[in-house]
Coordinates of C-alpha atoms in Angstrom, one line a residue:
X1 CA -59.9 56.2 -46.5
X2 CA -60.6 56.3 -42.5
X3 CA -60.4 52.5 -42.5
X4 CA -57.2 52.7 -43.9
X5 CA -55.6 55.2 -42.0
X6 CA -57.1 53.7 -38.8
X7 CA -55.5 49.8 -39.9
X8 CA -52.2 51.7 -40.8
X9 CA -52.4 53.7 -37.0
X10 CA -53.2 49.5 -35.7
X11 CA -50.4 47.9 -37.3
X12 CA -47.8 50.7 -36.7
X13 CA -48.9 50.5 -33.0
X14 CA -48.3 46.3 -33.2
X15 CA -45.3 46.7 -34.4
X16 CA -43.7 48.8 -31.8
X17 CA -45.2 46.8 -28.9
X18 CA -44.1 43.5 -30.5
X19 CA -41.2 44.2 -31.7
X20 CA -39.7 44.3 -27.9
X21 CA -36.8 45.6 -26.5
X22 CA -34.0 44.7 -24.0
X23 CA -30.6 46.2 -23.3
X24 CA -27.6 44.6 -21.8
X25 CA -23.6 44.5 -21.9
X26 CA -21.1 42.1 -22.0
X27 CA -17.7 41.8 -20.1
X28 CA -15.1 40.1 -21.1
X29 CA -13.0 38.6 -18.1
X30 CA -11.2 35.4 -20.1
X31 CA -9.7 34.1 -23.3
X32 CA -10.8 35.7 -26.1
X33 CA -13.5 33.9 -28.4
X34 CA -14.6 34.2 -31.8
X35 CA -18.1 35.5 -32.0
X36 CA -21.4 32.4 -31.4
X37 CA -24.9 32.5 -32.3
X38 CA -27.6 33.6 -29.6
X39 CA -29.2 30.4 -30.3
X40 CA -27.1 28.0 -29.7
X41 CA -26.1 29.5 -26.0
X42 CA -28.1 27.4 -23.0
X43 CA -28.8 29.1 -19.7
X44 CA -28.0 26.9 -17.0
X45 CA -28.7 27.7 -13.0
X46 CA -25.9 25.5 -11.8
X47 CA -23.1 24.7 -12.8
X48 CA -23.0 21.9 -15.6
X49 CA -21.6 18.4 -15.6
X50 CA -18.7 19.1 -17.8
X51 CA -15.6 21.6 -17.7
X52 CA -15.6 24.7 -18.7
X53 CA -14.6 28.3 -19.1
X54 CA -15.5 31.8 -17.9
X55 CA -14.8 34.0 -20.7
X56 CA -17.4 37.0 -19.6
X57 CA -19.8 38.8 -17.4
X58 CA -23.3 39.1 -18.5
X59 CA -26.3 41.3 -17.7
X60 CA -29.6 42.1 -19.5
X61 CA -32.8 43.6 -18.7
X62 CA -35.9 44.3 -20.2
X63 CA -40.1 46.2 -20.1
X64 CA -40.9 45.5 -23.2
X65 CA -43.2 42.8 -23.1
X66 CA -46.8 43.6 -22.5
X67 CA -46.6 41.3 -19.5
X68 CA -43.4 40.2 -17.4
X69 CA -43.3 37.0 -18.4
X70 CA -42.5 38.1 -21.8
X71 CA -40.3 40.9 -20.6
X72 CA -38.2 38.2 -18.9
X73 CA -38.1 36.3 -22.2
X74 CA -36.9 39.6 -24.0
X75 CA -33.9 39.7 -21.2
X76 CA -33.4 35.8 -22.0
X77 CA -32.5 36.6 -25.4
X78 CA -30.8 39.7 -25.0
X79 CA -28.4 37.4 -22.1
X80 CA -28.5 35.4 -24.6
X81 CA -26.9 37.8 -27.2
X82 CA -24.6 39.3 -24.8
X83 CA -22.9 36.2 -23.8
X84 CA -22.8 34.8 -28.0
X85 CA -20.8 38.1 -28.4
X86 CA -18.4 36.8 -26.5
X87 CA -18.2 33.6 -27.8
X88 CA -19.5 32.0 -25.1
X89 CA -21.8 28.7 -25.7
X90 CA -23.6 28.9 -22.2
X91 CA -24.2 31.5 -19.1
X92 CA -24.4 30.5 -15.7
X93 CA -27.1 32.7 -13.5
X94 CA -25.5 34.1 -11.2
X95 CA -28.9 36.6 -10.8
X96 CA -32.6 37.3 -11.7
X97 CA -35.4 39.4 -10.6
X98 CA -37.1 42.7 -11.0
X99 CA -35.6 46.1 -10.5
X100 CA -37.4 49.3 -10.2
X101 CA -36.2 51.9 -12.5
X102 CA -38.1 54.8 -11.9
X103 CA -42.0 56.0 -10.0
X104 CA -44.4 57.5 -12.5
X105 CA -46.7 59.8 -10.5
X106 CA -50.3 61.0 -11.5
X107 CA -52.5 63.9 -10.0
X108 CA -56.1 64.6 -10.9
X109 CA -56.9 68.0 -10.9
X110 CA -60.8 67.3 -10.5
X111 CA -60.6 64.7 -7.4
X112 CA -57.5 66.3 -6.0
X113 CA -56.1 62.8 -6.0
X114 CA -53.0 61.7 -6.6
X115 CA -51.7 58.0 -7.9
X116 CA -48.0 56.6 -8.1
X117 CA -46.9 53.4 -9.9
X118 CA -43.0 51.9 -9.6
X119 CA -41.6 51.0 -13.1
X120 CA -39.8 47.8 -13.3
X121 CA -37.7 45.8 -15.2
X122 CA -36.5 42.3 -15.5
X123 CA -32.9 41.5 -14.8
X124 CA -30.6 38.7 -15.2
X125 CA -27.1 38.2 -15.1
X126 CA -24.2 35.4 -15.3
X127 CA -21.2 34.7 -16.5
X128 CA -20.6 34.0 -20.1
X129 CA -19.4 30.3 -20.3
X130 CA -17.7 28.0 -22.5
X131 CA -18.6 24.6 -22.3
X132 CA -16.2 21.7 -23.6

């Protein structure tokens, strides 16, 4: 019965850390569009070769990876989902990096030593594009 419980506590624990999590928002500055899907929206870092239209401004950020690499790429995807909500095709970046969110502070009682750490988070933001 211990096994179990303990492979029950280990999954339950894998899920929440992989299942990731990002927040963002999405403004709309253009002509409306009909909702697109998250996957079929490209990031680009300048503009691209062909015409096309803001329709939004885009931000996401995101800890939950277990490195920031993969924090990053849960901020991708939220960006992603952002600027699909808007019916926008691509986003421009317009902005990336990390932002501290918030200082965790320790003290040990014992040592009488104290240790601080910054949280961070990855950020991105664009505009919500539709390409022709």
């Amino acid at each position: 019965m211990m096994m179990k419980s303990t492979a029950i506590a280990c999954l339950a624990a894998w899920t929440v850390l992989g299942a990731g999590c990002a927040d963002g928002t999405a403004i709309a500055t253009g002509n409306r569009h009909p909702p697109a899907l998250a996957a079929n929206v490209t990031l680009y870092s300048a503009p691209p070769g062909r015409n096309y239209e803001v329709v939004g401004l885009v931000r996401a950020e995101s800890d939950a990876g277990l490195t920031a690499q993969s924090s990053m790429e849960y901020a991708i995807e939220e960006l992603k989902k952002q600027a699909a909500s808007l019916g926008a095709n691509g986003v421009l970046l317009t902005g990336s990096g990390v932002r501290a969110v918030g200082m965790n502070t320790t003290y040990n009682r014992q040592s009488h030593t104290a240790s601080s750490s910054v949280e961070e988070v990855q950020h991105l933001e664009g505009q919500a594009i539709v390409v022709r």
